[in-house]
Coordinates of C-alpha atoms and ligand atoms in Angstrom, one line a residue:
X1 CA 124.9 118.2 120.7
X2 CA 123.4 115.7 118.5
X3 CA 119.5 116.3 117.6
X4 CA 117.7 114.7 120.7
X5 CA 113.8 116.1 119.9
X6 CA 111.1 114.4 118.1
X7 CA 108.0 116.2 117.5
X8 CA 104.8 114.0 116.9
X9 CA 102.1 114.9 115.1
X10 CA 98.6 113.5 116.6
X11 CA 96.0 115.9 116.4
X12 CA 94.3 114.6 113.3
X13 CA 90.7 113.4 113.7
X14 CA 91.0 110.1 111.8
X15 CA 87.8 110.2 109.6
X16 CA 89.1 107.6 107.4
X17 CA 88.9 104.9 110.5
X18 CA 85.3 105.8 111.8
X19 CA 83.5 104.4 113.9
X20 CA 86.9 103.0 115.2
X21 CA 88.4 106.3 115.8
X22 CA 85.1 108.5 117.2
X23 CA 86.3 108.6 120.7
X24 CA 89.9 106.8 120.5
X25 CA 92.9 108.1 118.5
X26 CA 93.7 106.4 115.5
X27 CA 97.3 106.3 117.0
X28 CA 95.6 103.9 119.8
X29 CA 94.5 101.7 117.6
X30 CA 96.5 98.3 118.2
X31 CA 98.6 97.0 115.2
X32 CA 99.8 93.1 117.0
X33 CA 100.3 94.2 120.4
X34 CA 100.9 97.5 120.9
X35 CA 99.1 100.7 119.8
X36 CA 100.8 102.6 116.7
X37 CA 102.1 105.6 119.0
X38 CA 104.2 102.8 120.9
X39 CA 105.9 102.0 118.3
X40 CA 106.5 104.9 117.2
X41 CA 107.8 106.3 120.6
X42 CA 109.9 102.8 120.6
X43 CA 111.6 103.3 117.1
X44 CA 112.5 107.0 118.0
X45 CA 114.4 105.9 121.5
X46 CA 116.2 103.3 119.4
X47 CA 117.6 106.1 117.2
X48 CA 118.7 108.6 120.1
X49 CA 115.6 110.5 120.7
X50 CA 115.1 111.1 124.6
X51 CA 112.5 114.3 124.2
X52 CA 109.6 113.3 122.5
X53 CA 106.7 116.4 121.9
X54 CA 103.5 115.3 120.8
X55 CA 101.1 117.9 119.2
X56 CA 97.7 116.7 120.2
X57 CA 93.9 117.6 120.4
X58 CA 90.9 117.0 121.6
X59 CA 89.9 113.5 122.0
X60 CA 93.6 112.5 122.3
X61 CA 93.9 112.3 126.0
X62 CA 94.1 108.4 125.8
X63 CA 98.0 108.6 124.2
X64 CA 99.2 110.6 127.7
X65 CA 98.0 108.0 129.5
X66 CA 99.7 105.4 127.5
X67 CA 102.7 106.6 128.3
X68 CA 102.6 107.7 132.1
X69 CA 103.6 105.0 134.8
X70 CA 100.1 103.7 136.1
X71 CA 101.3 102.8 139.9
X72 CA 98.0 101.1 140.5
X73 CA 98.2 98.9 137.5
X74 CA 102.0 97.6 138.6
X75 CA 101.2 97.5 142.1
X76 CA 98.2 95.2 141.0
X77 CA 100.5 93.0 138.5
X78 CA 103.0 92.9 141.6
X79 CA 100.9 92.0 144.1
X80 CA 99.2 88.8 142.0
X81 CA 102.1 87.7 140.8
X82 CA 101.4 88.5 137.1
X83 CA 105.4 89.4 136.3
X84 CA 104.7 88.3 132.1
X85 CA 102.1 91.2 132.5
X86 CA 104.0 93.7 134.1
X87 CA 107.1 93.3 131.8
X88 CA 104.4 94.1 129.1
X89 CA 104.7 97.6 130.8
X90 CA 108.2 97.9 130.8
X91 CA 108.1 100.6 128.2
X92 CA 107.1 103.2 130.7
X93 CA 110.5 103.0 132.1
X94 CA 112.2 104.1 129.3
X95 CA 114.6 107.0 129.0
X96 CA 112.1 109.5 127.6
X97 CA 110.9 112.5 128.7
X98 CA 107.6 113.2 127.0
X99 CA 106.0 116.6 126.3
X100 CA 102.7 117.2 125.0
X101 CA 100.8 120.9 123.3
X102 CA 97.5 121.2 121.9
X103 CA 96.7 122.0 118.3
X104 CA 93.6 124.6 119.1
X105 CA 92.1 124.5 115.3
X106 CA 92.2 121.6 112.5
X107 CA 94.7 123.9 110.1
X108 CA 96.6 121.2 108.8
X109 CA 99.9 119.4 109.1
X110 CA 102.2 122.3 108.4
X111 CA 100.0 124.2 111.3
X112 CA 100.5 121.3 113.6
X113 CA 104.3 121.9 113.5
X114 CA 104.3 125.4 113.7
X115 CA 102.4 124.6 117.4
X116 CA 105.8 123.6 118.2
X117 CA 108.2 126.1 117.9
X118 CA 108.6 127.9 120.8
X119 CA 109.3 124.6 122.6
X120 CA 111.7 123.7 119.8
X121 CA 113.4 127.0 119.5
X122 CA 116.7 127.4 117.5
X123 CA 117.8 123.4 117.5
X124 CA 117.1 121.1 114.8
X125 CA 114.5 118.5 115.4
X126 CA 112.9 115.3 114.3
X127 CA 109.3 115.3 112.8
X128 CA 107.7 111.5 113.3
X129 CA 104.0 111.0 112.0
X130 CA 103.0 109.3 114.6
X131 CA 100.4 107.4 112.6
X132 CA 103.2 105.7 110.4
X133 CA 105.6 102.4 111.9
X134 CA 108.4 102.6 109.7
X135 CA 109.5 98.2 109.3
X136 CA 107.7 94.9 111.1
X137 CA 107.7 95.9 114.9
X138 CA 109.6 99.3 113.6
X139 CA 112.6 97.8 113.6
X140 CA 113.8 100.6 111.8
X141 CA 116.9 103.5 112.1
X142 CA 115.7 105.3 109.5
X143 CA 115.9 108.4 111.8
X144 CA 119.5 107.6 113.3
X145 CA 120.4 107.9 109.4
X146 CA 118.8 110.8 108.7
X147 CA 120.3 112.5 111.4
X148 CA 123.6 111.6 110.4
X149 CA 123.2 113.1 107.0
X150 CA 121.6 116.1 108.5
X151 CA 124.7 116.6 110.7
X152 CA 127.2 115.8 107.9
X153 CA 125.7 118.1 105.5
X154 CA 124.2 121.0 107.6
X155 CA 120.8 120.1 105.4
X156 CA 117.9 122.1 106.3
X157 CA 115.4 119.4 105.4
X158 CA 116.2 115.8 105.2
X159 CA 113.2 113.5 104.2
X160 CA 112.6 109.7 104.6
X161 CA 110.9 108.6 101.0
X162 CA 109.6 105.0 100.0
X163 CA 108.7 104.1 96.3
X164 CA 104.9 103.6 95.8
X165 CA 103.0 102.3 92.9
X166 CA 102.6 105.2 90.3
X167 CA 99.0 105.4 90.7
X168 CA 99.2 106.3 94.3
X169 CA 101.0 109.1 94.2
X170 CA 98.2 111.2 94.5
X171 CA 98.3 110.7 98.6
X172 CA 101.7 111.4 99.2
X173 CA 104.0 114.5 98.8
X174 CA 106.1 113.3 96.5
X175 CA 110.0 114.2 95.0
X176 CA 111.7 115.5 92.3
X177 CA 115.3 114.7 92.9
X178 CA 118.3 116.3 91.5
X179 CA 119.8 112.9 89.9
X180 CA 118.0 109.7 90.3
X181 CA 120.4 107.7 92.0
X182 CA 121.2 106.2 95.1
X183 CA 119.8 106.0 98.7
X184 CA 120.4 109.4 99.4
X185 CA 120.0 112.2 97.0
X186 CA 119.1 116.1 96.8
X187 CA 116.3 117.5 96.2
X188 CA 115.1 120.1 93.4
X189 CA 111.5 120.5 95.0
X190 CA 108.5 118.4 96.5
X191 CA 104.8 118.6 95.9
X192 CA 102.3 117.5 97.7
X193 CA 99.6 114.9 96.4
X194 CA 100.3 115.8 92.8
X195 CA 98.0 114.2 89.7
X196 CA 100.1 111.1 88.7
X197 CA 100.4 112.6 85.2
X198 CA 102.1 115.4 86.8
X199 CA 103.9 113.8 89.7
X200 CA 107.7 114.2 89.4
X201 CA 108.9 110.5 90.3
X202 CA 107.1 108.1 92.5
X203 CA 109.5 108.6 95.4
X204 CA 106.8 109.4 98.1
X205 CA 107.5 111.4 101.7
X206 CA 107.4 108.0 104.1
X207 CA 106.4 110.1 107.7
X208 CA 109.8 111.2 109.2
X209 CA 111.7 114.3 108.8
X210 CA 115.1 116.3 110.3
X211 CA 114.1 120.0 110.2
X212 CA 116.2 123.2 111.2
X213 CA 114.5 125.9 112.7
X214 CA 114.3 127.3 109.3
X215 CA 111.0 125.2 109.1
X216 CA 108.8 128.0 111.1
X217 CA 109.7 130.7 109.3
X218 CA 108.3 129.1 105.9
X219 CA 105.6 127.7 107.4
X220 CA 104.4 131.1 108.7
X221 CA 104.8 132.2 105.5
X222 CA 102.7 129.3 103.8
X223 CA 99.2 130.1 102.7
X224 CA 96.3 127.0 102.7
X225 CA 97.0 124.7 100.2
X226 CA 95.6 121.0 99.2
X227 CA 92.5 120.3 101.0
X228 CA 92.5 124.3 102.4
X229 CA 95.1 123.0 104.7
X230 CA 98.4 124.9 106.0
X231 CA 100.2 121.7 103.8
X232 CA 104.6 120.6 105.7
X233 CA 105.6 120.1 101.8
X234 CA 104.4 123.3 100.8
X235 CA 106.9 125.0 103.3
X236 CA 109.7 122.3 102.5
X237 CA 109.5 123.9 98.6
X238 CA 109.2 127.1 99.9
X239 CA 112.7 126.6 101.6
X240 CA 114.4 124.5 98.1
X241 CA 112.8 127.3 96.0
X242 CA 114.7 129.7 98.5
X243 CA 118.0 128.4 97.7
X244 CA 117.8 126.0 100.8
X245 CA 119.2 122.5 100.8
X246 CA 117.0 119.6 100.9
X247 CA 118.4 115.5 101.1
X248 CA 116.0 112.8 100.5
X249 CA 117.2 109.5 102.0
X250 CA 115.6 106.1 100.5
X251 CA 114.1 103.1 103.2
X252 CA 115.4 100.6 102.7
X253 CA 113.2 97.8 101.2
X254 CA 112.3 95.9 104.6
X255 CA 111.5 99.3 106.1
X256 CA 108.5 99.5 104.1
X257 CA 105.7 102.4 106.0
X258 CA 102.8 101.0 107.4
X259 CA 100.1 103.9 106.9
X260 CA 97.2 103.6 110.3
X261 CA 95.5 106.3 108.5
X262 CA 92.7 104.1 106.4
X263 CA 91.6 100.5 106.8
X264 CA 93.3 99.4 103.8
X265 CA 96.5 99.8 105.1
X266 CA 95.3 99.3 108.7
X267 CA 94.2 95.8 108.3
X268 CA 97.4 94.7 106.0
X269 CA 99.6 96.5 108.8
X270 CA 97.3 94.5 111.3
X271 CA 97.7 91.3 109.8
X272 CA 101.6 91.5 109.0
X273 CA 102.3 92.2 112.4
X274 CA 100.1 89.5 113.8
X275 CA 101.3 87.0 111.1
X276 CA 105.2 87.8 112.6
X277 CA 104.3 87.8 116.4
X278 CA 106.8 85.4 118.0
X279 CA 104.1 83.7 120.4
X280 CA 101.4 83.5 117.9
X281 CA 102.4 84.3 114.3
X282 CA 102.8 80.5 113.3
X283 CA 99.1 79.5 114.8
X284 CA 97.5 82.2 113.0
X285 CA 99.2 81.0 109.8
X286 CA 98.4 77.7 110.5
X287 CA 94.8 78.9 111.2
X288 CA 94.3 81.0 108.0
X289 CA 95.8 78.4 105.7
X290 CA 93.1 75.8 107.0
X291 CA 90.4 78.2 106.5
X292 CA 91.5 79.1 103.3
X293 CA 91.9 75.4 102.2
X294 CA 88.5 74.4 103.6
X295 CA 86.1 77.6 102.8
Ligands
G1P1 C1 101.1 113.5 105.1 C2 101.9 114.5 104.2 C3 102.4 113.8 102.9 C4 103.1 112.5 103.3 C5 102.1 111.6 104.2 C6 102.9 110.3 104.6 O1 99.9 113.3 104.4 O2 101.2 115.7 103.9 O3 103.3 114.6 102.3 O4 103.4 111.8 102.1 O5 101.7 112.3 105.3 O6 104.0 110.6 105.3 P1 98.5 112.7 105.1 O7 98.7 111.2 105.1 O8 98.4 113.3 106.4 O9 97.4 113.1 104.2

């Protein structure tokens, strides 16, 4: 059976987006219309995923909700004739079935994942970042692909990367491929938020991954490490320095990531997506270039 299970990470705190995140996940926070975690749960049903398992925390409570049917809410669209409105909820009938665990302590990203094997047991899987749209309105595949080269070459890790400036690679994990060619390519090792003097390439891990089970076994073998956390990309080099086989598959350049995890990138992401919205992207253009003009 193909792999059908996306596990999504959303236990962080989101300390780069206070006061906006101190009692609302960042992955609630709305980029256009929806909240990030929409699209993300939207991109992977697109690319085959029906089980989606989020790994959450405290505070977090607010993403379950999102995604259960409220019957009061449609019986109150229904009932006033607001259909526009309740099509907006439409999502909640989607073929999904969603899951959710708690991460108990802050350990890190690698420690987050490890809260899901014995849900995910000996299948291979899907790891989303669910603070990262891959693409305008994540109109993206990236994971159907990956998937497909995981299948076709029995990889144990395959790893969506995006090219960043050279001075940023500092906040990514980041590649070293085996021969720097092409959209998809093997990898000798990863390392996570190197110094960019010592940063292999500038190809940088872009928030989706295929896993086998493998995973767990190097993560519970992976000490703290950047930031004293229990770091994924420290287990992914664990596995290539073990012999394992790793693919790194390119996005393609309108599949750029939009990163929710600091305002920088929150408010370009923000703007983008408002800019293309098919009711009101053209009057907000229209409205920024006037301001612009006149101020
Ligand atoms: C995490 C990963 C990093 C990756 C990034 C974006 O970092 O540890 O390797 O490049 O997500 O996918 P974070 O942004 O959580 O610090």
């Amino acid at each position: 059976m193909s792999i059908d299970l996306a596990v999504i990470p959303v236990a962080g705190h989101g300390t780069r987006l206070l006061p906006a995140t101190k009692s609302q996940p960042k992955e609630m926070l709305p980029v256009g219309r929806k909240p990030v975690v929409q699209y993300v749960a939207e991109e992977l049903a697109r690319s085959g995923m029906n089980r989606l398992l989020f790994i959450t925390g405290a505070r977090k409570t607010a993403i379950e909700n999102h995604f259960d049917e409220d019957g009061e809410l449609n019986s109150f669209l229904r009932h006033s004739g607001k259909e526009n409105e309740l099509a907006e909820l439409d999502f909640e009938h989607c073929d999904i079935k969603y899951f959710y665990t708690r991460q108990r302590r802050q350990l890190g990203l690698g420690h987050a994942i490890s809260c899901a094997q014995s849900f995910v047991g000996d299948q291979s899987f899907v790891v989303a970042l669910g603070d990262s749209i891959i693409g305008i309105h994540a109109e993206s595949d990236i994971v159907r692909r990956m998937v497909t080269v995981q299948e076709e070459t029995q990889a144990d890790v395959v790893i969506a990367f995006e090219e960043v400036p050279h001075a940023d690679v500092s906040q990514y994990g980041i590649a070293q491929p085996k021969h720097f060619s092409g959209d998809v390519f093997e990898l000798e090792s990863v390392v996570e938020k190197p110094d960019p003097q010592e940063a292999p390439s500038n190809l940088a891990v872009a928030a989706r991954y295929v896993f086998r089970p493998v995973i767990f076994e190097a993560l519970a073998k992976t000490r703290p490490g950047k930031g004293g956390e229990i770091q994924l990309t420290d287990a992914i080099e664990r596995i290539l320095e073990e012999g394992g086989k790793g693919i790194g598959v390119r996005l393609a350049p309108q599949e750029h990531r939009y990163d929710i995890g600091n305002f920088e990138s929150y408010f370009r992401a923000f703007v983008e997506f408002a800019l293309a919205d098919p009711v009101y992207g053209q009057g907000l253009q229209t409205h920024l270039k006037a301001r612009w003009t006149t101020g």
